[in-house]
């Protein structure tokens, strides 16, 4: 059985690694929520309206659900004919879209392997189940491959296009562009292709645009290895650009693990004031003001295992955890020398007062 780490072991690990009390209560507002077995690389996170956390993995083509109160996890779905899952976002209420494909080695996409799937928790009777891989009466959401993108090379960040329910934007980190994909019809096109999305030509790692998030008709994006670190671009309703790229933050003002990525994914807070970026392998969480671009390290350090290998983050959606940032990690896989290697984690960070 995978991830067969008992609560007891988890609690012990929490004590060993983070010095948390062995008995954790639901009132905990920070600390380790869950740790996968060694080798687990958690890549992305989306939050359900019921507060449960859906996480994608690079070490297996699967989505897991993590309960932040019970501090337990269970497998939701394993995607066939693929070996990694990346960006995940809610595209309509109760429906989550996921980037699914193959890596030849971590971070190197296999052309022709990419598709977008949805996990549908609505179970509407109107849904056509005929070409679905999971059954309507099963205990898991309906999983459906909604679009194949044969020209994609590395689908990384994914976000819902708020102006068109059912449509997502998906970032190709290798090609440095953004696709718009209608998850109802499977029709897709290149929506935005900008120099600011491209990989850094002088870097050995071909990884450009990474995290993407739409808020109020504006696409916010990170670029892992070149300027701008964090930028934005206004969208027309179909997801094409309606303004030039505006730079929010040009370069990192925080400690960097030399020659490696500057930024991975990020989350925008409920008020829409700040992007909370996670850095892999630098292991710091940084708050960036969307208005001024000012950067502030709020948690972590190069040699601190707490946020080592942080890949993505998302805010809670319930009244009790709206200001809790759930950070997911690869367990330190990109640079194990910096802070050690363990299973990927989900860690809660209370942002109130940060
Ligand atoms: C994933 O599939 C690709 C082929 O598309 C293969 O090269 C790679 O080794 C596979 N990775 C794993 C971890 O199985
Ligand atoms: C992707 O990986 C899966 C599982 O390893 C494999 O079955 C499939 O053929 C691969 N697809 C491509 C296009 O390489
Ligand atoms: C690309 O990376 C190099 C080496 O880290 C850096 O000096 C350069 O500024 C980067 N290019 C851009 C456009 O950020
Ligand atoms: C998207 O909308 C813009 C602005 O209205 C328009 O110029 C463009 O042709 C549209 N693109 C597609 C693919 O429909
Ligand atoms: C995880 O596995 C690696 C080797 O694959 C090992 O070096 C490391 O100590 C392990 N970490 C833990 C916490 O067991």
PDB file of C-alpha atoms in Angstrom, residues 107-231:
ATOM      1  CA  UNK A 107      11.262  18.435 -15.128  1.00  0.00           C
ATOM      2  CA  UNK A 108      11.674  17.179 -18.695  1.00  0.00           C
ATOM      3  CA  UNK A 109       8.354  16.708 -20.455  1.00  0.00           C
ATOM      4  CA  UNK A 110       7.692  14.062 -23.102  1.00  0.00           C
ATOM      5  CA  UNK A 111       6.149  15.699 -26.207  1.00  0.00           C
ATOM      6  CA  UNK A 112       2.909  14.026 -27.221  1.00  0.00           C
ATOM      7  CA  UNK A 113       2.151  12.731 -23.732  1.00  0.00           C
ATOM      8  CA  UNK A 114       0.078  15.671 -22.434  1.00  0.00           C
ATOM      9  CA  UNK A 115      -3.610  15.894 -21.753  1.00  0.00           C
ATOM     10  CA  UNK A 116      -6.059  17.620 -19.469  1.00  0.00           C
ATOM     11  CA  UNK A 117      -8.436  15.607 -17.332  1.00  0.00           C
ATOM     12  CA  UNK A 118     -11.289  16.609 -15.092  1.00  0.00           C
ATOM     13  CA  UNK A 119     -12.281  15.114 -11.744  1.00  0.00           C
ATOM     14  CA  UNK A 120     -15.990  15.790 -11.416  1.00  0.00           C
ATOM     15  CA  UNK A 121     -17.519  15.659  -7.924  1.00  0.00           C
ATOM     16  CA  UNK A 122     -20.974  16.903  -9.052  1.00  0.00           C
ATOM     17  CA  UNK A 123     -22.261  13.649 -10.489  1.00  0.00           C
ATOM     18  CA  UNK A 124     -24.916  15.418 -12.476  1.00  0.00           C
ATOM     19  CA  UNK A 125     -27.298  13.006 -14.110  1.00  0.00           C
ATOM     20  CA  UNK A 126     -26.779  14.931 -17.325  1.00  0.00           C
ATOM     21  CA  UNK A 127     -23.124  13.906 -17.426  1.00  0.00           C
ATOM     22  CA  UNK A 128     -22.320  11.500 -20.220  1.00  0.00           C
ATOM     23  CA  UNK A 129     -20.613   8.597 -18.461  1.00  0.00           C
ATOM     24  CA  UNK A 130     -19.986   6.533 -21.591  1.00  0.00           C
ATOM     25  CA  UNK A 131     -16.337   7.459 -22.162  1.00  0.00           C
ATOM     26  CA  UNK A 132     -15.504   7.945 -18.505  1.00  0.00           C
ATOM     27  CA  UNK A 133     -12.965   5.742 -16.767  1.00  0.00           C
ATOM     28  CA  UNK A 134     -14.590   5.752 -13.339  1.00  0.00           C
ATOM     29  CA  UNK A 135     -18.132   4.703 -12.514  1.00  0.00           C
ATOM     30  CA  UNK A 136     -20.856   7.073 -11.336  1.00  0.00           C
ATOM     31  CA  UNK A 137     -21.642   4.877  -8.342  1.00  0.00           C
ATOM     32  CA  UNK A 138     -18.040   4.631  -7.185  1.00  0.00           C
ATOM     33  CA  UNK A 139     -16.685   6.496  -4.221  1.00  0.00           C
ATOM     34  CA  UNK A 140     -14.487   8.734  -6.353  1.00  0.00           C
ATOM     35  CA  UNK A 141     -15.218  11.627  -8.682  1.00  0.00           C
ATOM     36  CA  UNK A 142     -15.878  11.001 -12.334  1.00  0.00           C
ATOM     37  CA  UNK A 143     -12.504  11.127 -14.098  1.00  0.00           C
ATOM     38  CA  UNK A 144     -12.499  12.104 -17.718  1.00  0.00           C
ATOM     39  CA  UNK A 145      -9.817  12.925 -20.248  1.00  0.00           C
ATOM     40  CA  UNK A 146     -11.223  16.121 -21.740  1.00  0.00           C
ATOM     41  CA  UNK A 147      -8.463  17.261 -24.126  1.00  0.00           C
ATOM     42  CA  UNK A 148      -5.243  15.939 -25.617  1.00  0.00           C
ATOM     43  CA  UNK A 149      -2.597  18.565 -26.436  1.00  0.00           C
ATOM     44  CA  UNK A 150      -0.216  16.774 -28.798  1.00  0.00           C
ATOM     45  CA  UNK A 151       1.914  19.871 -29.408  1.00  0.00           C
ATOM     46  CA  UNK A 152       2.476  20.561 -25.696  1.00  0.00           C
ATOM     47  CA  UNK A 153       5.855  19.747 -24.155  1.00  0.00           C
ATOM     48  CA  UNK A 154       5.516  20.388 -20.430  1.00  0.00           C
ATOM     49  CA  UNK A 155       2.151  21.448 -18.998  1.00  0.00           C
ATOM     50  CA  UNK A 156       2.849  22.909 -15.589  1.00  0.00           C
ATOM     51  CA  UNK A 157       0.589  25.553 -13.973  1.00  0.00           C
ATOM     52  CA  UNK A 158      -3.164  25.467 -14.584  1.00  0.00           C
ATOM     53  CA  UNK A 159      -5.871  27.971 -13.666  1.00  0.00           C
ATOM     54  CA  UNK A 160      -9.558  28.483 -14.342  1.00  0.00           C
ATOM     55  CA  UNK A 161     -10.487  31.301 -16.705  1.00  0.00           C
ATOM     56  CA  UNK A 162     -13.064  33.116 -14.590  1.00  0.00           C
ATOM     57  CA  UNK A 163     -14.751  34.762 -17.584  1.00  0.00           C
ATOM     58  CA  UNK A 164     -15.590  31.438 -19.277  1.00  0.00           C
ATOM     59  CA  UNK A 165     -16.840  28.661 -16.963  1.00  0.00           C
ATOM     60  CA  UNK A 166     -15.321  25.348 -18.028  1.00  0.00           C
ATOM     61  CA  UNK A 167     -12.299  26.916 -19.707  1.00  0.00           C
ATOM     62  CA  UNK A 168      -8.804  26.651 -18.229  1.00  0.00           C
ATOM     63  CA  UNK A 169      -5.478  28.228 -19.016  1.00  0.00           C
ATOM     64  CA  UNK A 170      -2.545  25.829 -18.969  1.00  0.00           C
ATOM     65  CA  UNK A 171       1.101  26.955 -18.992  1.00  0.00           C
ATOM     66  CA  UNK A 172       3.691  25.141 -21.078  1.00  0.00           C
ATOM     67  CA  UNK A 173       6.960  25.711 -19.206  1.00  0.00           C
ATOM     68  CA  UNK A 174       9.137  24.400 -22.024  1.00  0.00           C
ATOM     69  CA  UNK A 175       7.493  26.225 -24.924  1.00  0.00           C
ATOM     70  CA  UNK A 176       6.877  29.333 -22.816  1.00  0.00           C
ATOM     71  CA  UNK A 177       3.247  29.902 -23.699  1.00  0.00           C
ATOM     72  CA  UNK A 178      -0.267  29.557 -22.334  1.00  0.00           C
ATOM     73  CA  UNK A 179      -3.026  27.418 -23.824  1.00  0.00           C
ATOM     74  CA  UNK A 180      -6.737  28.024 -23.398  1.00  0.00           C
ATOM     75  CA  UNK A 181      -8.623  24.734 -23.158  1.00  0.00           C
ATOM     76  CA  UNK A 182     -12.393  24.311 -23.116  1.00  0.00           C
ATOM     77  CA  UNK A 183     -12.909  21.309 -20.833  1.00  0.00           C
ATOM     78  CA  UNK A 184     -16.460  20.795 -22.122  1.00  0.00           C
ATOM     79  CA  UNK A 185     -15.601  20.581 -25.823  1.00  0.00           C
ATOM     80  CA  UNK A 186     -11.886  19.694 -25.749  1.00  0.00           C
ATOM     81  CA  UNK A 187     -11.179  22.599 -28.111  1.00  0.00           C
ATOM     82  CA  UNK A 188      -7.894  24.317 -27.328  1.00  0.00           C
ATOM     83  CA  UNK A 189      -5.634  26.996 -28.778  1.00  0.00           C
ATOM     84  CA  UNK A 190      -2.544  28.975 -27.867  1.00  0.00           C
ATOM     85  CA  UNK A 191      -4.049  31.900 -25.961  1.00  0.00           C
ATOM     86  CA  UNK A 192      -0.933  33.927 -25.043  1.00  0.00           C
ATOM     87  CA  UNK A 193       2.631  33.669 -26.289  1.00  0.00           C
ATOM     88  CA  UNK A 194       4.918  36.243 -24.676  1.00  0.00           C
ATOM     89  CA  UNK A 195       8.699  36.706 -24.391  1.00  0.00           C
ATOM     90  CA  UNK A 196       8.215  37.015 -20.603  1.00  0.00           C
ATOM     91  CA  UNK A 197       6.950  33.399 -20.524  1.00  0.00           C
ATOM     92  CA  UNK A 198      10.033  31.903 -22.219  1.00  0.00           C
ATOM     93  CA  UNK A 199      12.730  29.842 -20.521  1.00  0.00           C
ATOM     94  CA  UNK A 200      16.080  31.508 -19.843  1.00  0.00           C
ATOM     95  CA  UNK A 201      18.197  30.795 -22.925  1.00  0.00           C
ATOM     96  CA  UNK A 202      21.413  30.850 -20.909  1.00  0.00           C
ATOM     97  CA  UNK A 203      20.184  28.309 -18.355  1.00  0.00           C
ATOM     98  CA  UNK A 204      20.675  24.563 -18.714  1.00  0.00           C
ATOM     99  CA  UNK A 205      17.187  24.069 -17.279  1.00  0.00           C
ATOM    100  CA  UNK A 206      14.487  24.718 -19.894  1.00  0.00           C
ATOM    101  CA  UNK A 207      11.762  25.979 -17.625  1.00  0.00           C
ATOM    102  CA  UNK A 208      10.005  29.303 -18.166  1.00  0.00           C
ATOM    103  CA  UNK A 209       6.482  30.209 -17.094  1.00  0.00           C
ATOM    104  CA  UNK A 210       5.531  28.068 -14.117  1.00  0.00           C
ATOM    105  CA  UNK A 211       2.657  29.057 -11.827  1.00  0.00           C
ATOM    106  CA  UNK A 212      -0.399  30.816 -13.289  1.00  0.00           C
ATOM    107  CA  UNK A 213      -3.452  32.200 -11.513  1.00  0.00           C
ATOM    108  CA  UNK A 214      -6.325  34.295 -12.840  1.00  0.00           C
ATOM    109  CA  UNK A 215      -7.938  36.848 -10.523  1.00  0.00           C
ATOM    110  CA  UNK A 216     -10.553  39.350 -11.770  1.00  0.00           C
ATOM    111  CA  UNK A 217      -9.613  39.034 -15.421  1.00  0.00           C
ATOM    112  CA  UNK A 218      -5.868  39.331 -14.820  1.00  0.00           C
ATOM    113  CA  UNK A 219      -3.392  36.488 -15.321  1.00  0.00           C
ATOM    114  CA  UNK A 220      -0.580  36.433 -12.761  1.00  0.00           C
ATOM    115  CA  UNK A 221       2.422  34.280 -13.640  1.00  0.00           C
ATOM    116  CA  UNK A 222       5.849  33.295 -12.376  1.00  0.00           C
ATOM    117  CA  UNK A 223       8.914  32.553 -14.497  1.00  0.00           C
ATOM    118  CA  UNK A 224      11.283  30.125 -12.817  1.00  0.00           C
ATOM    119  CA  UNK A 225      14.668  31.131 -14.217  1.00  0.00           C
ATOM    120  CA  UNK A 226      14.457  34.598 -15.686  1.00  0.00           C
ATOM    121  CA  UNK A 227      12.956  38.019 -15.317  1.00  0.00           C
ATOM    122  CA  UNK A 228      10.178  38.762 -14.607  1.00  0.00           C
ATOM    123  CA  UNK A 229      10.039  36.710 -11.459  1.00  0.00           C
ATOM    124  CA  UNK A 230       6.364  37.603 -11.138  1.00  0.00           C
ATOM    125  CA  UNK A 231       4.277  39.396 -13.754  1.00  0.00           C
TER     126      UNK A 231
END
